[in-house]
Amino acid sequence: MCHGHSGEISPEKHLVPGLKKWSELGYHYQVAPDGAKPHFFVAAETLIMQSIPDAALASESDSTLAAQQAKPGALLDYVSSSRLPTPWAVFQIHVFVERSNQKEHVLLTLGDVANGEPVLARVHSECLTGDALFSLRCDCGPQLQLALERIAKEGRGALMYLRQEGRGIGLVNKIRAYNLQDQGADTVEANEKLGFPADMRRYDICKDMLGHAGIQRLRLMTNNPRKVKTLQELGIEVVERVPHQIEGNPFNESYLNTKRLRLGHWLETDE
C-alpha cells in the first residue's frame, strides 16, 4: 500500500506555537482521550495533533462577508471561512458556492499567501472513493494527503478542492466506469463507452478562489500538463511545476499507466 511519502518527516515542524500537544499518531488510528477514534487517515509516519482552544477560533464579521460576496462576473460566491485543524497543520478553510449549479467548492490556505511571492498550490478534484474511502484504484487520496503535508512543511500554501467527481462525470457514472474497467476497459475507454470525454474537468473556477485569497503566482503540484496549460490560459501565472507522483500499487498500476500513455501525464516508470 502506498503511503504517499517516503522521506523523513519532522513532526515538530507541524506544531503551531502556543498550542498544547495532544497525541502522537502513527499509521493506525489513535484512540482519543474519550475513547473515540479521530475521523482522519494519517499518511505520515509520525505526526503530532494539537488541541485548539476555543479562543483561537475566529469567524469573519457579517460586514466582511457581505463585501466579498456577489462580485459581478464571478463564477463563485464566497460564503465563509474558519480554521481547520488537520494532522499536518491548522489550515484556513474558505467555502464557495458555484452560481450556475450550486456546487460547493473549498479553498484551504496556510500562512501569508497574499504577499506576492509564488505559492505552493494544488488543484485537487473530488474523489469520494479515494479521498474518503481510501480506494487503491487511483492515486487521488495519497495525492491529497501529500499535498497537505508538503504545504504544512513549507508553512505556506493553498489547496483548491473542486467538486467534480470522476474527472467530471459524477459519482454514479464513475462507478459505472469502474464496472467497465473490471471487465477490461481502461479508464479512458470506460468514459468513452459511457458517452463521455476522457476528462471533463474545468478549472475556470480556480480564478475566483485565487483572487479571493490574493494569490497571484503558483508553484503548482501536478503531473497533468493539461492542468498547467489551462490555468495559464486563464491568466493564472504558474511559475513552477512541482512533480507530485505517488508510488503505485497492484490495484492502480494499469490506471497510472493509462494516465501516462493516453492522457499525457508526466509520470516516471521503473522501466
PDB file of C-alpha atoms in Angstrom:
ATOM      1  CA  MET A   1       0.000   0.000   0.000  1.00  0.00           C
ATOM      2  CA  CYS A   2       1.280   3.430  -0.898  1.00  0.00           C
ATOM      3  CA  HIS A   3       1.653   5.918   1.953  1.00  0.00           C
ATOM      4  CA  GLY A   4       2.290   8.887  -0.342  1.00  0.00           C
ATOM      5  CA  HIS A   5       5.654   9.907   1.098  1.00  0.00           C
ATOM      6  CA  SER A   6       8.956   8.131   1.549  1.00  0.00           C
ATOM      7  CA  GLY A   7      11.090  10.830   3.203  1.00  0.00           C
ATOM      8  CA  GLU A   8      11.677  11.630   6.857  1.00  0.00           C
ATOM      9  CA  ILE A   9       9.170  13.943   8.482  1.00  0.00           C
ATOM     10  CA  SER A  10       9.923  16.192  11.420  1.00  0.00           C
ATOM     11  CA  PRO A  11       6.740  16.354  13.483  1.00  0.00           C
ATOM     12  CA  GLU A  12       7.883  19.473  15.321  1.00  0.00           C
ATOM     13  CA  LYS A  13       7.546  21.444  12.070  1.00  0.00           C
ATOM     14  CA  HIS A  14       3.806  20.834  12.152  1.00  0.00           C
ATOM     15  CA  LEU A  15       3.242  22.368  15.597  1.00  0.00           C
ATOM     16  CA  VAL A  16       1.603  25.742  15.965  1.00  0.00           C
ATOM     17  CA  PRO A  17       3.350  27.833  18.648  1.00  0.00           C
ATOM     18  CA  GLY A  18       1.372  28.192  21.870  1.00  0.00           C
ATOM     19  CA  LEU A  19      -0.919  25.227  21.329  1.00  0.00           C
ATOM     20  CA  LYS A  20      -0.883  22.144  23.509  1.00  0.00           C
ATOM     21  CA  LYS A  21       0.419  18.839  22.137  1.00  0.00           C
ATOM     22  CA  TRP A  22      -2.438  16.332  22.153  1.00  0.00           C
ATOM     23  CA  SER A  23      -1.167  12.969  20.875  1.00  0.00           C
ATOM     24  CA  GLU A  24       1.341  11.300  18.599  1.00  0.00           C
ATOM     25  CA  LEU A  25      -0.068   9.401  15.688  1.00  0.00           C
ATOM     26  CA  GLY A  26       1.222   6.573  13.527  1.00  0.00           C
ATOM     27  CA  TYR A  27      -0.218   4.767  10.540  1.00  0.00           C
ATOM     28  CA  HIS A  28      -3.165   3.485  12.583  1.00  0.00           C
ATOM     29  CA  TYR A  29      -5.996   5.315  14.270  1.00  0.00           C
ATOM     30  CA  GLN A  30      -5.042   6.617  17.710  1.00  0.00           C
ATOM     31  CA  VAL A  31      -7.667   6.261  20.437  1.00  0.00           C
ATOM     32  CA  ALA A  32      -8.633   9.706  21.707  1.00  0.00           C
ATOM     33  CA  PRO A  33      -8.893  10.504  25.444  1.00  0.00           C
ATOM     34  CA  ASP A  34     -12.663   9.994  25.361  1.00  0.00           C
ATOM     35  CA  GLY A  35     -12.280   6.593  23.682  1.00  0.00           C
ATOM     36  CA  ALA A  36     -13.479   7.776  20.275  1.00  0.00           C
ATOM     37  CA  LYS A  37     -11.416   7.356  17.119  1.00  0.00           C
ATOM     38  CA  PRO A  38     -10.382  10.544  15.282  1.00  0.00           C
ATOM     39  CA  HIS A  39     -12.020  10.781  11.873  1.00  0.00           C
ATOM     40  CA  PHE A  40      -8.982  11.066   9.663  1.00  0.00           C
ATOM     41  CA  PHE A  41      -6.419   8.832   7.998  1.00  0.00           C
ATOM     42  CA  VAL A  42      -2.778   9.529   8.837  1.00  0.00           C
ATOM     43  CA  ALA A  43      -0.417   9.171   5.902  1.00  0.00           C
ATOM     44  CA  ALA A  44       2.846  10.205   7.556  1.00  0.00           C
ATOM     45  CA  GLU A  45       4.856   8.007   9.896  1.00  0.00           C
ATOM     46  CA  THR A  46       4.826  10.327  12.911  1.00  0.00           C
ATOM     47  CA  LEU A  47       2.663  13.402  13.232  1.00  0.00           C
ATOM     48  CA  ILE A  48       1.526  15.452  16.176  1.00  0.00           C
ATOM     49  CA  MET A  49      -2.056  16.614  16.700  1.00  0.00           C
ATOM     50  CA  GLN A  50      -2.818  19.587  18.905  1.00  0.00           C
ATOM     51  CA  SER A  51      -5.812  20.693  20.876  1.00  0.00           C
ATOM     52  CA  ILE A  52      -7.002  24.133  19.845  1.00  0.00           C
ATOM     53  CA  PRO A  53      -8.543  26.407  22.478  1.00  0.00           C
ATOM     54  CA  ASP A  54     -11.884  27.902  21.588  1.00  0.00           C
ATOM     55  CA  ALA A  55     -10.383  31.370  21.867  1.00  0.00           C
ATOM     56  CA  ALA A  56      -8.109  30.600  18.916  1.00  0.00           C
ATOM     57  CA  LEU A  57     -11.057  30.098  16.570  1.00  0.00           C
ATOM     58  CA  ALA A  58     -12.202  33.248  14.805  1.00  0.00           C
ATOM     59  CA  SER A  59     -15.076  33.948  12.434  1.00  0.00           C
ATOM     60  CA  GLU A  60     -15.434  36.719   9.908  1.00  0.00           C
ATOM     61  CA  SER A  61     -17.798  39.593  10.558  1.00  0.00           C
ATOM     62  CA  ASP A  62     -21.006  39.930   8.558  1.00  0.00           C
ATOM     63  CA  SER A  63     -19.730  43.165   7.021  1.00  0.00           C
ATOM     64  CA  THR A  64     -16.597  41.451   5.684  1.00  0.00           C
ATOM     65  CA  LEU A  65     -18.665  38.628   4.228  1.00  0.00           C
ATOM     66  CA  ALA A  66     -21.068  40.992   2.519  1.00  0.00           C
ATOM     67  CA  ALA A  67     -18.190  42.860   0.905  1.00  0.00           C
ATOM     68  CA  GLN A  68     -16.772  39.667  -0.594  1.00  0.00           C
ATOM     69  CA  GLN A  69     -19.988  38.099  -1.858  1.00  0.00           C
ATOM     70  CA  ALA A  70     -21.841  38.625  -5.129  1.00  0.00           C
ATOM     71  CA  LYS A  71     -18.982  40.029  -7.191  1.00  0.00           C
ATOM     72  CA  PRO A  72     -20.181  40.883 -10.717  1.00  0.00           C
ATOM     73  CA  GLY A  73     -18.974  38.420 -13.358  1.00  0.00           C
ATOM     74  CA  ALA A  74     -17.745  35.885 -10.827  1.00  0.00           C
ATOM     75  CA  LEU A  75     -18.417  32.158 -11.228  1.00  0.00           C
ATOM     76  CA  LEU A  76     -18.339  31.603  -7.467  1.00  0.00           C
ATOM     77  CA  ASP A  77     -19.807  33.341  -4.445  1.00  0.00           C
ATOM     78  CA  TYR A  78     -17.681  33.342  -1.322  1.00  0.00           C
ATOM     79  CA  VAL A  79     -19.640  32.224   1.758  1.00  0.00           C
ATOM     80  CA  SER A  80     -17.483  31.839   4.864  1.00  0.00           C
ATOM     81  CA  SER A  81     -14.131  30.837   6.389  1.00  0.00           C
ATOM     82  CA  SER A  82     -12.914  29.115   9.527  1.00  0.00           C
ATOM     83  CA  ARG A  83      -9.884  27.357  10.933  1.00  0.00           C
ATOM     84  CA  LEU A  84      -9.460  23.696  10.005  1.00  0.00           C
ATOM     85  CA  PRO A  85      -7.140  21.625  12.209  1.00  0.00           C
ATOM     86  CA  THR A  86      -5.610  18.643  10.406  1.00  0.00           C
ATOM     87  CA  PRO A  87      -2.849  16.140  11.254  1.00  0.00           C
ATOM     88  CA  TRP A  88      -0.439  18.325   9.263  1.00  0.00           C
ATOM     89  CA  ALA A  89      -1.293  21.907  10.214  1.00  0.00           C
ATOM     90  CA  VAL A  90      -4.120  24.239  11.151  1.00  0.00           C
ATOM     91  CA  PHE A  91      -5.359  25.479   7.797  1.00  0.00           C
ATOM     92  CA  GLN A  92      -7.849  28.205   6.974  1.00  0.00           C
ATOM     93  CA  ILE A  93     -10.821  26.785   5.041  1.00  0.00           C
ATOM     94  CA  HIS A  94     -12.830  29.015   2.693  1.00  0.00           C
ATOM     95  CA  VAL A  95     -16.067  27.788   1.125  1.00  0.00           C
ATOM     96  CA  PHE A  96     -17.589  28.992  -2.154  1.00  0.00           C
ATOM     97  CA  VAL A  97     -20.823  28.212  -3.989  1.00  0.00           C
ATOM     98  CA  GLU A  98     -20.863  27.968  -7.767  1.00  0.00           C
ATOM     99  CA  ARG A  99     -23.561  30.216  -9.213  1.00  0.00           C
ATOM    100  CA  SER A 100     -24.556  28.014 -12.140  1.00  0.00           C
ATOM    101  CA  ASN A 101     -25.203  24.759 -10.254  1.00  0.00           C
ATOM    102  CA  GLN A 102     -24.893  25.481  -6.502  1.00  0.00           C
ATOM    103  CA  LYS A 103     -21.923  23.144  -6.104  1.00  0.00           C
ATOM    104  CA  GLU A 104     -19.790  23.870  -3.056  1.00  0.00           C
ATOM    105  CA  HIS A 105     -16.031  24.226  -3.565  1.00  0.00           C
ATOM    106  CA  VAL A 106     -13.293  24.677  -0.978  1.00  0.00           C
ATOM    107  CA  LEU A 107     -10.000  26.540  -0.739  1.00  0.00           C
ATOM    108  CA  LEU A 108      -7.523  25.692   2.019  1.00  0.00           C
ATOM    109  CA  THR A 109      -4.784  28.194   2.795  1.00  0.00           C
ATOM    110  CA  LEU A 110      -1.844  28.249   5.172  1.00  0.00           C
ATOM    111  CA  GLY A 111       0.357  31.210   6.021  1.00  0.00           C
ATOM    112  CA  ASP A 112       0.584  34.530   4.197  1.00  0.00           C
ATOM    113  CA  VAL A 113      -0.399  33.662   0.615  1.00  0.00           C
ATOM    114  CA  ALA A 114      -1.141  37.250  -0.451  1.00  0.00           C
ATOM    115  CA  ASN A 115       2.369  38.703  -0.232  1.00  0.00           C
ATOM    116  CA  GLY A 116       3.071  38.375  -3.980  1.00  0.00           C
ATOM    117  CA  GLU A 117       5.530  35.506  -3.669  1.00  0.00           C
ATOM    118  CA  PRO A 118       4.768  32.268  -5.595  1.00  0.00           C
ATOM    119  CA  VAL A 119       2.513  29.959  -3.581  1.00  0.00           C
ATOM    120  CA  LEU A 120       2.918  26.189  -3.357  1.00  0.00           C
ATOM    121  CA  ALA A 121      -0.504  25.016  -4.536  1.00  0.00           C
ATOM    122  CA  ARG A 122      -2.539  22.005  -5.552  1.00  0.00           C
ATOM    123  CA  VAL A 123      -5.751  21.867  -7.595  1.00  0.00           C
ATOM    124  CA  HIS A 124      -7.487  18.680  -6.457  1.00  0.00           C
ATOM    125  CA  SER A 125     -10.745  17.371  -7.889  1.00  0.00           C
ATOM    126  CA  GLU A 126     -13.093  15.487  -5.591  1.00  0.00           C
ATOM    127  CA  CYS A 127     -12.707  11.713  -5.401  1.00  0.00           C
ATOM    128  CA  LEU A 128     -15.006  10.216  -2.773  1.00  0.00           C
ATOM    129  CA  THR A 129     -13.672   6.705  -3.250  1.00  0.00           C
ATOM    130  CA  GLY A 130     -10.028   7.731  -2.988  1.00  0.00           C
ATOM    131  CA  ASP A 131     -10.156  10.744  -0.644  1.00  0.00           C
ATOM    132  CA  ALA A 132     -12.684   9.446   1.893  1.00  0.00           C
ATOM    133  CA  LEU A 133     -12.920   5.670   1.378  1.00  0.00           C
ATOM    134  CA  PHE A 134      -9.173   5.034   0.814  1.00  0.00           C
ATOM    135  CA  SER A 135      -9.637   3.232  -2.520  1.00  0.00           C
ATOM    136  CA  LEU A 136      -6.451   1.856  -4.051  1.00  0.00           C
ATOM    137  CA  ARG A 137      -7.853   2.014  -7.605  1.00  0.00           C
ATOM    138  CA  CYS A 138      -6.475   5.532  -8.079  1.00  0.00           C
ATOM    139  CA  ASP A 139      -3.823   7.817  -6.593  1.00  0.00           C
ATOM    140  CA  CYS A 140      -6.196  10.589  -5.501  1.00  0.00           C
ATOM    141  CA  GLY A 141      -6.234  10.048  -1.741  1.00  0.00           C
ATOM    142  CA  PRO A 142      -2.457   9.827  -1.325  1.00  0.00           C
ATOM    143  CA  GLN A 143      -2.024  12.834  -3.635  1.00  0.00           C
ATOM    144  CA  LEU A 144      -4.388  14.893  -1.488  1.00  0.00           C
ATOM    145  CA  GLN A 145      -2.604  13.914   1.728  1.00  0.00           C
ATOM    146  CA  LEU A 146       0.835  14.505   0.241  1.00  0.00           C
ATOM    147  CA  ALA A 147      -0.208  17.978  -0.940  1.00  0.00           C
ATOM    148  CA  LEU A 148      -1.393  18.955   2.554  1.00  0.00           C
ATOM    149  CA  GLU A 149       1.792  17.518   4.057  1.00  0.00           C
ATOM    150  CA  ARG A 150       4.001  19.457   1.645  1.00  0.00           C
ATOM    151  CA  ILE A 151       2.141  22.713   2.267  1.00  0.00           C
ATOM    152  CA  ALA A 152       2.446  22.191   6.031  1.00  0.00           C
ATOM    153  CA  LYS A 153       6.191  21.574   5.765  1.00  0.00           C
ATOM    154  CA  GLU A 154       6.538  24.719   3.656  1.00  0.00           C
ATOM    155  CA  GLY A 155       4.476  26.677   6.182  1.00  0.00           C
ATOM    156  CA  ARG A 156       2.610  28.405   3.370  1.00  0.00           C
ATOM    157  CA  GLY A 157       0.413  27.284   0.510  1.00  0.00           C
ATOM    158  CA  ALA A 158      -3.036  26.661  -0.911  1.00  0.00           C
ATOM    159  CA  LEU A 159      -5.189  23.713  -1.958  1.00  0.00           C
ATOM    160  CA  MET A 160      -8.261  24.113  -4.149  1.00  0.00           C
ATOM    161  CA  TYR A 161     -10.735  21.246  -3.693  1.00  0.00           C
ATOM    162  CA  LEU A 162     -13.113  21.180  -6.656  1.00  0.00           C
ATOM    163  CA  ARG A 163     -16.375  19.236  -6.618  1.00  0.00           C
ATOM    164  CA  GLN A 164     -16.024  17.459  -9.957  1.00  0.00           C
ATOM    165  CA  GLU A 165     -16.090  13.773  -9.107  1.00  0.00           C
ATOM    166  CA  GLY A 166     -14.818  11.187 -11.572  1.00  0.00           C
ATOM    167  CA  ARG A 167     -12.998  13.672 -13.835  1.00  0.00           C
ATOM    168  CA  GLY A 168     -16.308  15.498 -14.137  1.00  0.00           C
ATOM    169  CA  ILE A 169     -18.763  12.645 -14.817  1.00  0.00           C
ATOM    170  CA  GLY A 170     -20.101  12.307 -11.263  1.00  0.00           C
ATOM    171  CA  LEU A 171     -20.040   9.513  -8.711  1.00  0.00           C
ATOM    172  CA  VAL A 172     -22.742   7.286 -10.255  1.00  0.00           C
ATOM    173  CA  ASN A 173     -21.123   7.327 -13.673  1.00  0.00           C
ATOM    174  CA  LYS A 174     -17.692   6.813 -12.117  1.00  0.00           C
ATOM    175  CA  ILE A 175     -18.873   3.571 -10.510  1.00  0.00           C
ATOM    176  CA  ARG A 176     -20.397   2.546 -13.842  1.00  0.00           C
ATOM    177  CA  ALA A 177     -16.995   3.242 -15.399  1.00  0.00           C
ATOM    178  CA  TYR A 178     -15.324   1.155 -12.689  1.00  0.00           C
ATOM    179  CA  ASN A 179     -17.618  -1.721 -13.652  1.00  0.00           C
ATOM    180  CA  LEU A 180     -16.422  -1.442 -17.249  1.00  0.00           C
ATOM    181  CA  GLN A 181     -12.828  -1.356 -16.043  1.00  0.00           C
ATOM    182  CA  ASP A 182     -13.475  -4.550 -14.085  1.00  0.00           C
ATOM    183  CA  GLN A 183     -14.371  -6.070 -17.464  1.00  0.00           C
ATOM    184  CA  GLY A 184     -11.117  -4.949 -19.098  1.00  0.00           C
ATOM    185  CA  ALA A 185     -11.608  -1.346 -20.281  1.00  0.00           C
ATOM    186  CA  ASP A 186      -9.039   1.244 -19.258  1.00  0.00           C
ATOM    187  CA  THR A 187     -10.089   4.495 -17.561  1.00  0.00           C
ATOM    188  CA  VAL A 188     -10.337   6.425 -20.854  1.00  0.00           C
ATOM    189  CA  GLU A 189     -12.193   3.661 -22.709  1.00  0.00           C
ATOM    190  CA  ALA A 190     -14.669   3.315 -19.844  1.00  0.00           C
ATOM    191  CA  ASN A 191     -15.593   7.004 -20.005  1.00  0.00           C
ATOM    192  CA  GLU A 192     -15.961   6.858 -23.769  1.00  0.00           C
ATOM    193  CA  LYS A 193     -18.167   3.748 -23.610  1.00  0.00           C
ATOM    194  CA  LEU A 194     -20.496   5.731 -21.351  1.00  0.00           C
ATOM    195  CA  GLY A 195     -20.577   8.593 -23.842  1.00  0.00           C
ATOM    196  CA  PHE A 196     -18.222  10.973 -22.006  1.00  0.00           C
ATOM    197  CA  PRO A 197     -14.883  12.537 -22.950  1.00  0.00           C
ATOM    198  CA  ALA A 198     -11.799  11.215 -21.166  1.00  0.00           C
ATOM    199  CA  ASP A 199     -11.636  14.304 -18.929  1.00  0.00           C
ATOM    200  CA  MET A 200     -14.487  16.766 -18.317  1.00  0.00           C
ATOM    201  CA  ARG A 201     -12.875  18.743 -15.509  1.00  0.00           C
ATOM    202  CA  ARG A 202     -12.800  22.533 -15.663  1.00  0.00           C
ATOM    203  CA  TYR A 203     -10.517  24.929 -13.848  1.00  0.00           C
ATOM    204  CA  ASP A 204     -12.013  28.362 -14.543  1.00  0.00           C
ATOM    205  CA  ILE A 205     -13.466  28.498 -11.021  1.00  0.00           C
ATOM    206  CA  CYS A 206      -9.928  28.477  -9.624  1.00  0.00           C
ATOM    207  CA  LYS A 207      -9.510  32.096 -10.682  1.00  0.00           C
ATOM    208  CA  ASP A 208     -12.195  33.328  -8.271  1.00  0.00           C
ATOM    209  CA  MET A 209     -10.684  31.311  -5.420  1.00  0.00           C
ATOM    210  CA  LEU A 210      -7.189  32.617  -6.031  1.00  0.00           C
ATOM    211  CA  GLY A 211      -8.446  36.176  -6.408  1.00  0.00           C
ATOM    212  CA  HIS A 212     -10.306  35.937  -3.110  1.00  0.00           C
ATOM    213  CA  ALA A 213      -7.105  34.845  -1.336  1.00  0.00           C
ATOM    214  CA  GLY A 214      -4.910  37.389  -3.095  1.00  0.00           C
ATOM    215  CA  ILE A 215      -2.778  34.672  -4.697  1.00  0.00           C
ATOM    216  CA  GLN A 216      -1.027  35.856  -7.834  1.00  0.00           C
ATOM    217  CA  ARG A 217       1.511  33.163  -8.767  1.00  0.00           C
ATOM    218  CA  LEU A 218       1.638  29.404  -8.285  1.00  0.00           C
ATOM    219  CA  ARG A 219       4.190  26.677  -7.770  1.00  0.00           C
ATOM    220  CA  LEU A 220       1.767  24.003  -8.899  1.00  0.00           C
ATOM    221  CA  MET A 221       1.924  20.434  -7.589  1.00  0.00           C
ATOM    222  CA  THR A 222       0.742  18.350 -10.551  1.00  0.00           C
ATOM    223  CA  ASN A 223       1.680  15.717 -13.112  1.00  0.00           C
ATOM    224  CA  ASN A 224      -1.025  16.884 -15.534  1.00  0.00           C
ATOM    225  CA  PRO A 225       0.125  19.056 -18.472  1.00  0.00           C
ATOM    226  CA  ARG A 226      -3.484  19.974 -19.334  1.00  0.00           C
ATOM    227  CA  LYS A 227      -3.960  21.477 -15.884  1.00  0.00           C
ATOM    228  CA  VAL A 228      -0.881  23.674 -16.240  1.00  0.00           C
ATOM    229  CA  LYS A 229      -1.874  24.782 -19.755  1.00  0.00           C
ATOM    230  CA  THR A 230      -5.484  25.544 -18.816  1.00  0.00           C
ATOM    231  CA  LEU A 231      -4.555  27.605 -15.769  1.00  0.00           C
ATOM    232  CA  GLN A 232      -2.048  29.600 -17.798  1.00  0.00           C
ATOM    233  CA  GLU A 233      -4.661  30.231 -20.497  1.00  0.00           C
ATOM    234  CA  LEU A 234      -6.960  31.589 -17.775  1.00  0.00           C
ATOM    235  CA  GLY A 235      -4.301  34.161 -16.899  1.00  0.00           C
ATOM    236  CA  ILE A 236      -3.045  32.357 -13.789  1.00  0.00           C
ATOM    237  CA  GLU A 237       0.742  32.510 -13.603  1.00  0.00           C
ATOM    238  CA  VAL A 238       2.326  29.099 -12.994  1.00  0.00           C
ATOM    239  CA  VAL A 239       5.981  29.813 -12.294  1.00  0.00           C
ATOM    240  CA  GLU A 240       6.940  26.220 -11.494  1.00  0.00           C
ATOM    241  CA  ARG A 241       5.534  22.745 -11.986  1.00  0.00           C
ATOM    242  CA  VAL A 242       6.274  20.640  -8.896  1.00  0.00           C
ATOM    243  CA  PRO A 243       6.127  16.866  -9.644  1.00  0.00           C
ATOM    244  CA  HIS A 244       3.506  15.159  -7.496  1.00  0.00           C
ATOM    245  CA  GLN A 245       3.870  11.462  -8.224  1.00  0.00           C
ATOM    246  CA  ILE A 246       2.645   8.770  -5.855  1.00  0.00           C
ATOM    247  CA  GLU A 247       4.085   5.264  -5.683  1.00  0.00           C
ATOM    248  CA  GLY A 248       1.768   2.827  -7.441  1.00  0.00           C
ATOM    249  CA  ASN A 249       0.235  -0.363  -6.128  1.00  0.00           C
ATOM    250  CA  PRO A 250      -1.098  -3.557  -7.779  1.00  0.00           C
ATOM    251  CA  PHE A 251      -4.617  -2.116  -7.945  1.00  0.00           C
ATOM    252  CA  ASN A 252      -3.800   1.151  -9.732  1.00  0.00           C
ATOM    253  CA  GLU A 253      -0.837   0.136 -11.894  1.00  0.00           C
ATOM    254  CA  SER A 254      -2.955  -0.024 -15.060  1.00  0.00           C
ATOM    255  CA  TYR A 255      -4.719   3.248 -14.195  1.00  0.00           C
ATOM    256  CA  LEU A 256      -1.441   5.119 -13.756  1.00  0.00           C
ATOM    257  CA  ASN A 257      -0.085   3.641 -16.964  1.00  0.00           C
ATOM    258  CA  THR A 258      -3.178   4.849 -18.836  1.00  0.00           C
ATOM    259  CA  LYS A 259      -2.763   8.337 -17.385  1.00  0.00           C
ATOM    260  CA  ARG A 260       0.816   8.376 -18.627  1.00  0.00           C
ATOM    261  CA  LEU A 261       0.249   6.898 -22.096  1.00  0.00           C
ATOM    262  CA  ARG A 262      -3.218   8.188 -23.029  1.00  0.00           C
ATOM    263  CA  LEU A 263      -3.650  11.375 -21.006  1.00  0.00           C
ATOM    264  CA  GLY A 264      -0.040  12.523 -21.268  1.00  0.00           C
ATOM    265  CA  HIS A 265       0.664  12.809 -17.540  1.00  0.00           C
ATOM    266  CA  TRP A 266       4.277  13.302 -16.538  1.00  0.00           C
ATOM    267  CA  LEU A 267       4.829  10.061 -14.639  1.00  0.00           C
ATOM    268  CA  GLU A 268       8.113   8.225 -14.235  1.00  0.00           C
ATOM    269  CA  THR A 269       8.194   4.460 -14.558  1.00  0.00           C
ATOM    270  CA  ASP A 270      10.541   1.771 -13.283  1.00  0.00           C
ATOM    271  CA  GLU A 271      11.168   0.555 -16.816  1.00  0.00           C
TER     272      GLU A 271
END
